[in-house]
Amino acid sequence: SDVLALFSALDGDRAGRPAGVEEVVPAERSLLVRFDPAVADRSRVGTWIRAALAAGPATGAPAAAAGWLEIPVRYDGEDLVEVGELTALGRDGVVAAHTGQDWTVAFTGFAPGFGYLVGGDPRLQVARRPAPRTRVPAGAVALGGRYSGVYPRPSPGGWRIIGTTPVAMWDLDRDPPAVLRPGVRVRFVALP
């Protein structure tokens, strides 16, 4: 996406980053550049952002600097059969489509450690559930619209659950605590 490409350009430009810029945070359609106005010169920050926009998309994959991650999944989700019916792929087709392409964390939100992954097979785009569940377990792998995601902790949720992973998405004792960070490329791997 354009936001992810801009995030990659700005986040990767540590040498050119103006003093006082503290954080660059992508969202679905916008990018937050947080800076300390007592340290940063507002016009210099604006010039830095405009230069990245004018340069166009970064060469190579936007996620190249952020790394790769394999997430093992047991495709046992309570909505898997329904997703197979909604997409006309069947259960095995959903698994093949979900594991068959790389995904990229476009942005994070909803809960600490929850990444919105894009770039998967477009046939997997399914609407959210008509009524959200009051409790989705940690590790639930789900689909919602054009996104896939992994619930980092038990929480309410309306996405369609297709599987579970044993990988903890959020752990305060880990540095960084979040496994899924903007730009990280993900490959889902089916567990037996």
PDB file of N, CA and C in Angstrom, residues 26-82:
ATOM      1  N   PRO A  26       2.135   3.761  11.037  1.00  0.00           N
ATOM      2  CA  PRO A  26       1.167   3.625   9.946  1.00  0.00           C
ATOM      3  C   PRO A  26      -0.203   3.190  10.457  1.00  0.00           C
ATOM      4  N   ALA A  27      -1.232   3.607   9.756  1.00  0.00           N
ATOM      5  CA  ALA A  27      -2.602   3.141   9.979  1.00  0.00           C
ATOM      6  C   ALA A  27      -3.122   2.675   8.626  1.00  0.00           C
ATOM      7  N   GLU A  28      -4.411   2.410   8.533  1.00  0.00           N
ATOM      8  CA  GLU A  28      -4.943   1.890   7.278  1.00  0.00           C
ATOM      9  C   GLU A  28      -4.740   2.862   6.116  1.00  0.00           C
ATOM     10  N   ARG A  29      -5.062   4.134   6.332  1.00  0.00           N
ATOM     11  CA  ARG A  29      -4.986   5.106   5.239  1.00  0.00           C
ATOM     12  C   ARG A  29      -4.235   6.376   5.607  1.00  0.00           C
ATOM     13  N   SER A  30      -3.531   6.342   6.714  1.00  0.00           N
ATOM     14  CA  SER A  30      -2.801   7.532   7.144  1.00  0.00           C
ATOM     15  C   SER A  30      -1.520   7.123   7.855  1.00  0.00           C
ATOM     16  N   LEU A  31      -0.678   8.116   8.084  1.00  0.00           N
ATOM     17  CA  LEU A  31       0.600   7.876   8.748  1.00  0.00           C
ATOM     18  C   LEU A  31       0.801   8.981   9.777  1.00  0.00           C
ATOM     19  N   LEU A  32       1.084   8.599  11.004  1.00  0.00           N
ATOM     20  CA  LEU A  32       1.348   9.555  12.070  1.00  0.00           C
ATOM     21  C   LEU A  32       2.854   9.716  12.211  1.00  0.00           C
ATOM     22  N   VAL A  33       3.318  10.944  12.167  1.00  0.00           N
ATOM     23  CA  VAL A  33       4.708  11.248  12.462  1.00  0.00           C
ATOM     24  C   VAL A  33       4.675  12.072  13.749  1.00  0.00           C
ATOM     25  N   ARG A  34       5.117  11.445  14.821  1.00  0.00           N
ATOM     26  CA  ARG A  34       5.092  12.099  16.131  1.00  0.00           C
ATOM     27  C   ARG A  34       6.469  12.695  16.403  1.00  0.00           C
ATOM     28  N   PHE A  35       6.481  13.980  16.777  1.00  0.00           N
ATOM     29  CA  PHE A  35       7.753  14.633  17.063  1.00  0.00           C
ATOM     30  C   PHE A  35       7.598  15.596  18.233  1.00  0.00           C
ATOM     31  N   ASP A  36       8.721  15.878  18.850  1.00  0.00           N
ATOM     32  CA  ASP A  36       8.768  16.799  19.979  1.00  0.00           C
ATOM     33  C   ASP A  36       8.968  18.204  19.422  1.00  0.00           C
ATOM     34  N   PRO A  37       7.958  19.081  19.523  1.00  0.00           N
ATOM     35  CA  PRO A  37       8.088  20.416  18.945  1.00  0.00           C
ATOM     36  C   PRO A  37       9.161  21.269  19.623  1.00  0.00           C
ATOM     37  N   ALA A  38       9.585  20.881  20.814  1.00  0.00           N
ATOM     38  CA  ALA A  38      10.644  21.629  21.484  1.00  0.00           C
ATOM     39  C   ALA A  38      12.012  21.299  20.883  1.00  0.00           C
ATOM     40  N   VAL A  39      12.086  20.174  20.183  1.00  0.00           N
ATOM     41  CA  VAL A  39      13.357  19.733  19.603  1.00  0.00           C
ATOM     42  C   VAL A  39      13.317  19.810  18.080  1.00  0.00           C
ATOM     43  N   ALA A  40      12.223  19.370  17.496  1.00  0.00           N
ATOM     44  CA  ALA A  40      12.124  19.265  16.034  1.00  0.00           C
ATOM     45  C   ALA A  40      11.661  20.584  15.417  1.00  0.00           C
ATOM     46  N   ASP A  41      12.203  20.889  14.283  1.00  0.00           N
ATOM     47  CA  ASP A  41      11.757  22.017  13.490  1.00  0.00           C
ATOM     48  C   ASP A  41      10.631  21.509  12.583  1.00  0.00           C
ATOM     49  N   ARG A  42       9.431  22.049  12.771  1.00  0.00           N
ATOM     50  CA  ARG A  42       8.239  21.583  12.049  1.00  0.00           C
ATOM     51  C   ARG A  42       8.441  21.627  10.533  1.00  0.00           C
ATOM     52  N   SER A  43       9.049  22.673  10.026  1.00  0.00           N
ATOM     53  CA  SER A  43       9.233  22.772   8.573  1.00  0.00           C
ATOM     54  C   SER A  43      10.233  21.725   8.076  1.00  0.00           C
ATOM     55  N   ARG A  44      11.247  21.415   8.878  1.00  0.00           N
ATOM     56  CA  ARG A  44      12.210  20.381   8.473  1.00  0.00           C
ATOM     57  C   ARG A  44      11.535  19.004   8.436  1.00  0.00           C
ATOM     58  N   VAL A  45      10.653  18.742   9.399  1.00  0.00           N
ATOM     59  CA  VAL A  45       9.911  17.478   9.399  1.00  0.00           C
ATOM     60  C   VAL A  45       9.030  17.405   8.152  1.00  0.00           C
ATOM     61  N   GLY A  46       8.354  18.498   7.824  1.00  0.00           N
ATOM     62  CA  GLY A  46       7.519  18.530   6.618  1.00  0.00           C
ATOM     63  C   GLY A  46       8.332  18.318   5.353  1.00  0.00           C
ATOM     64  N   THR A  47       9.504  18.926   5.275  1.00  0.00           N
ATOM     65  CA  THR A  47      10.380  18.745   4.113  1.00  0.00           C
ATOM     66  C   THR A  47      10.821  17.295   3.992  1.00  0.00           C
ATOM     67  N   TRP A  48      11.133  16.673   5.110  1.00  0.00           N
ATOM     68  CA  TRP A  48      11.550  15.261   5.151  1.00  0.00           C
ATOM     69  C   TRP A  48      10.431  14.358   4.618  1.00  0.00           C
ATOM     70  N   ILE A  49       9.207  14.611   5.045  1.00  0.00           N
ATOM     71  CA  ILE A  49       8.065  13.803   4.595  1.00  0.00           C
ATOM     72  C   ILE A  49       7.794  14.041   3.105  1.00  0.00           C
ATOM     73  N   ARG A  50       7.806  15.296   2.673  1.00  0.00           N
ATOM     74  CA  ARG A  50       7.566  15.601   1.256  1.00  0.00           C
ATOM     75  C   ARG A  50       8.631  14.982   0.356  1.00  0.00           C
ATOM     76  N   ALA A  51       9.873  14.961   0.814  1.00  0.00           N
ATOM     77  CA  ALA A  51      10.953  14.343   0.025  1.00  0.00           C
ATOM     78  C   ALA A  51      10.700  12.845  -0.139  1.00  0.00           C
ATOM     79  N   ALA A  52      10.227  12.192   0.910  1.00  0.00           N
ATOM     80  CA  ALA A  52       9.922  10.754   0.814  1.00  0.00           C
ATOM     81  C   ALA A  52       8.756  10.522  -0.137  1.00  0.00           C
ATOM     82  N   LEU A  53       7.750  11.380  -0.095  1.00  0.00           N
ATOM     83  CA  LEU A  53       6.614  11.263  -1.017  1.00  0.00           C
ATOM     84  C   LEU A  53       7.051  11.478  -2.455  1.00  0.00           C
ATOM     85  N   ALA A  54       7.894  12.492  -2.686  1.00  0.00           N
ATOM     86  CA  ALA A  54       8.349  12.805  -4.036  1.00  0.00           C
ATOM     87  C   ALA A  54       9.228  11.698  -4.609  1.00  0.00           C
ATOM     88  N   ALA A  55       9.963  11.011  -3.732  1.00  0.00           N
ATOM     89  CA  ALA A  55      10.851   9.941  -4.200  1.00  0.00           C
ATOM     90  C   ALA A  55      10.063   8.740  -4.692  1.00  0.00           C
ATOM     91  N   GLY A  56       8.799   8.645  -4.305  1.00  0.00           N
ATOM     92  CA  GLY A  56       7.981   7.507  -4.734  1.00  0.00           C
ATOM     93  C   GLY A  56       8.292   6.284  -3.912  1.00  0.00           C
ATOM     94  N   PRO A  57       7.712   5.149  -4.303  1.00  0.00           N
ATOM     95  CA  PRO A  57       7.892   3.923  -3.538  1.00  0.00           C
ATOM     96  C   PRO A  57       9.365   3.542  -3.427  1.00  0.00           C
ATOM     97  N   ALA A  58       9.711   3.023  -2.264  1.00  0.00           N
ATOM     98  CA  ALA A  58      11.076   2.553  -2.044  1.00  0.00           C
ATOM     99  C   ALA A  58      11.355   1.376  -2.959  1.00  0.00           C
ATOM    100  N   THR A  59      12.602   1.223  -3.346  1.00  0.00           N
ATOM    101  CA  THR A  59      12.945   0.079  -4.180  1.00  0.00           C
ATOM    102  C   THR A  59      12.920  -1.171  -3.338  1.00  0.00           C
ATOM    103  N   GLY A  60      12.493  -2.259  -3.952  1.00  0.00           N
ATOM    104  CA  GLY A  60      12.409  -3.518  -3.220  1.00  0.00           C
ATOM    105  C   GLY A  60      11.120  -3.579  -2.429  1.00  0.00           C
ATOM    106  N   ALA A  61      10.930  -4.670  -1.725  1.00  0.00           N
ATOM    107  CA  ALA A  61       9.723  -4.858  -0.937  1.00  0.00           C
ATOM    108  C   ALA A  61       9.731  -3.908   0.245  1.00  0.00           C
ATOM    109  N   PRO A  62       8.612  -3.261   0.537  1.00  0.00           N
ATOM    110  CA  PRO A  62       8.576  -2.331   1.654  1.00  0.00           C
ATOM    111  C   PRO A  62       8.960  -2.989   2.968  1.00  0.00           C
ATOM    112  N   ALA A  63       8.738  -4.277   3.094  1.00  0.00           N
ATOM    113  CA  ALA A  63       8.991  -4.965   4.360  1.00  0.00           C
ATOM    114  C   ALA A  63      10.396  -5.501   4.495  1.00  0.00           C
ATOM    115  N   ALA A  64      11.235  -5.275   3.519  1.00  0.00           N
ATOM    116  CA  ALA A  64      12.552  -5.905   3.521  1.00  0.00           C
ATOM    117  C   ALA A  64      13.322  -5.654   4.809  1.00  0.00           C
ATOM    118  N   ALA A  65      13.266  -4.437   5.333  1.00  0.00           N
ATOM    119  CA  ALA A  65      14.042  -4.131   6.534  1.00  0.00           C
ATOM    120  C   ALA A  65      13.397  -4.691   7.792  1.00  0.00           C
ATOM    121  N   ALA A  66      12.108  -4.948   7.752  1.00  0.00           N
ATOM    122  CA  ALA A  66      11.408  -5.367   8.955  1.00  0.00           C
ATOM    123  C   ALA A  66      11.547  -6.852   9.235  1.00  0.00           C
ATOM    124  N   GLY A  67      11.812  -7.671   8.245  1.00  0.00           N
ATOM    125  CA  GLY A  67      12.053  -9.081   8.475  1.00  0.00           C
ATOM    126  C   GLY A  67      10.917  -9.983   8.043  1.00  0.00           C
ATOM    127  N   TRP A  68      11.193 -11.284   8.214  1.00  0.00           N
ATOM    128  CA  TRP A  68      10.271 -12.344   7.826  1.00  0.00           C
ATOM    129  C   TRP A  68       9.899 -13.148   9.052  1.00  0.00           C
ATOM    130  N   LEU A  69       8.725 -13.704   9.033  1.00  0.00           N
ATOM    131  CA  LEU A  69       8.254 -14.496  10.151  1.00  0.00           C
ATOM    132  C   LEU A  69       7.377 -15.623   9.628  1.00  0.00           C
ATOM    133  N   GLU A  70       7.616 -16.829  10.099  1.00  0.00           N
ATOM    134  CA  GLU A  70       6.714 -17.946   9.818  1.00  0.00           C
ATOM    135  C   GLU A  70       5.851 -18.158  11.047  1.00  0.00           C
ATOM    136  N   ILE A  71       4.559 -18.246  10.824  1.00  0.00           N
ATOM    137  CA  ILE A  71       3.625 -18.492  11.920  1.00  0.00           C
ATOM    138  C   ILE A  71       2.963 -19.834  11.685  1.00  0.00           C
ATOM    139  N   PRO A  72       3.224 -20.809  12.567  1.00  0.00           N
ATOM    140  CA  PRO A  72       2.570 -22.107  12.425  1.00  0.00           C
ATOM    141  C   PRO A  72       1.106 -22.008  12.841  1.00  0.00           C
ATOM    142  N   VAL A  73       0.240 -22.654  12.072  1.00  0.00           N
ATOM    143  CA  VAL A  73      -1.201 -22.580  12.339  1.00  0.00           C
ATOM    144  C   VAL A  73      -1.809 -23.977  12.280  1.00  0.00           C
ATOM    145  N   ARG A  74      -2.596 -24.285  13.263  1.00  0.00           N
ATOM    146  CA  ARG A  74      -3.434 -25.478  13.216  1.00  0.00           C
ATOM    147  C   ARG A  74      -4.781 -24.991  12.682  1.00  0.00           C
ATOM    148  N   TYR A  75      -5.116 -25.406  11.477  1.00  0.00           N
ATOM    149  CA  TYR A  75      -6.343 -24.942  10.832  1.00  0.00           C
ATOM    150  C   TYR A  75      -7.524 -25.731  11.381  1.00  0.00           C
ATOM    151  N   ASP A  76      -7.988 -25.266  12.545  1.00  0.00           N
ATOM    152  CA  ASP A  76      -9.060 -25.915  13.285  1.00  0.00           C
ATOM    153  C   ASP A  76     -10.117 -24.905  13.734  1.00  0.00           C
ATOM    154  N   GLY A  77     -10.144 -23.740  13.105  1.00  0.00           N
ATOM    155  CA  GLY A  77     -11.030 -22.666  13.545  1.00  0.00           C
ATOM    156  C   GLY A  77     -12.496 -22.976  13.360  1.00  0.00           C
ATOM    157  N   GLU A  78     -13.285 -22.423  14.248  1.00  0.00           N
ATOM    158  CA  GLU A  78     -14.717 -22.709  14.238  1.00  0.00           C
ATOM    159  C   GLU A  78     -15.447 -22.130  13.030  1.00  0.00           C
ATOM    160  N   ASP A  79     -14.825 -21.220  12.302  1.00  0.00           N
ATOM    161  CA  ASP A  79     -15.459 -20.654  11.106  1.00  0.00           C
ATOM    162  C   ASP A  79     -14.845 -21.180   9.814  1.00  0.00           C
ATOM    163  N   LEU A  80     -13.896 -22.097   9.901  1.00  0.00           N
ATOM    164  CA  LEU A  80     -13.175 -22.556   8.715  1.00  0.00           C
ATOM    165  C   LEU A  80     -14.101 -23.155   7.660  1.00  0.00           C
ATOM    166  N   VAL A  81     -15.010 -24.012   8.065  1.00  0.00           N
ATOM    167  CA  VAL A  81     -15.919 -24.641   7.103  1.00  0.00           C
ATOM    168  C   VAL A  81     -16.820 -23.573   6.467  1.00  0.00           C
ATOM    169  N   GLU A  82     -17.312 -22.641   7.284  1.00  0.00           N
ATOM    170  CA  GLU A  82     -18.165 -21.577   6.756  1.00  0.00           C
ATOM    171  C   GLU A  82     -17.400 -20.684   5.770  1.00  0.00           C
TER     172      GLU A  82
END
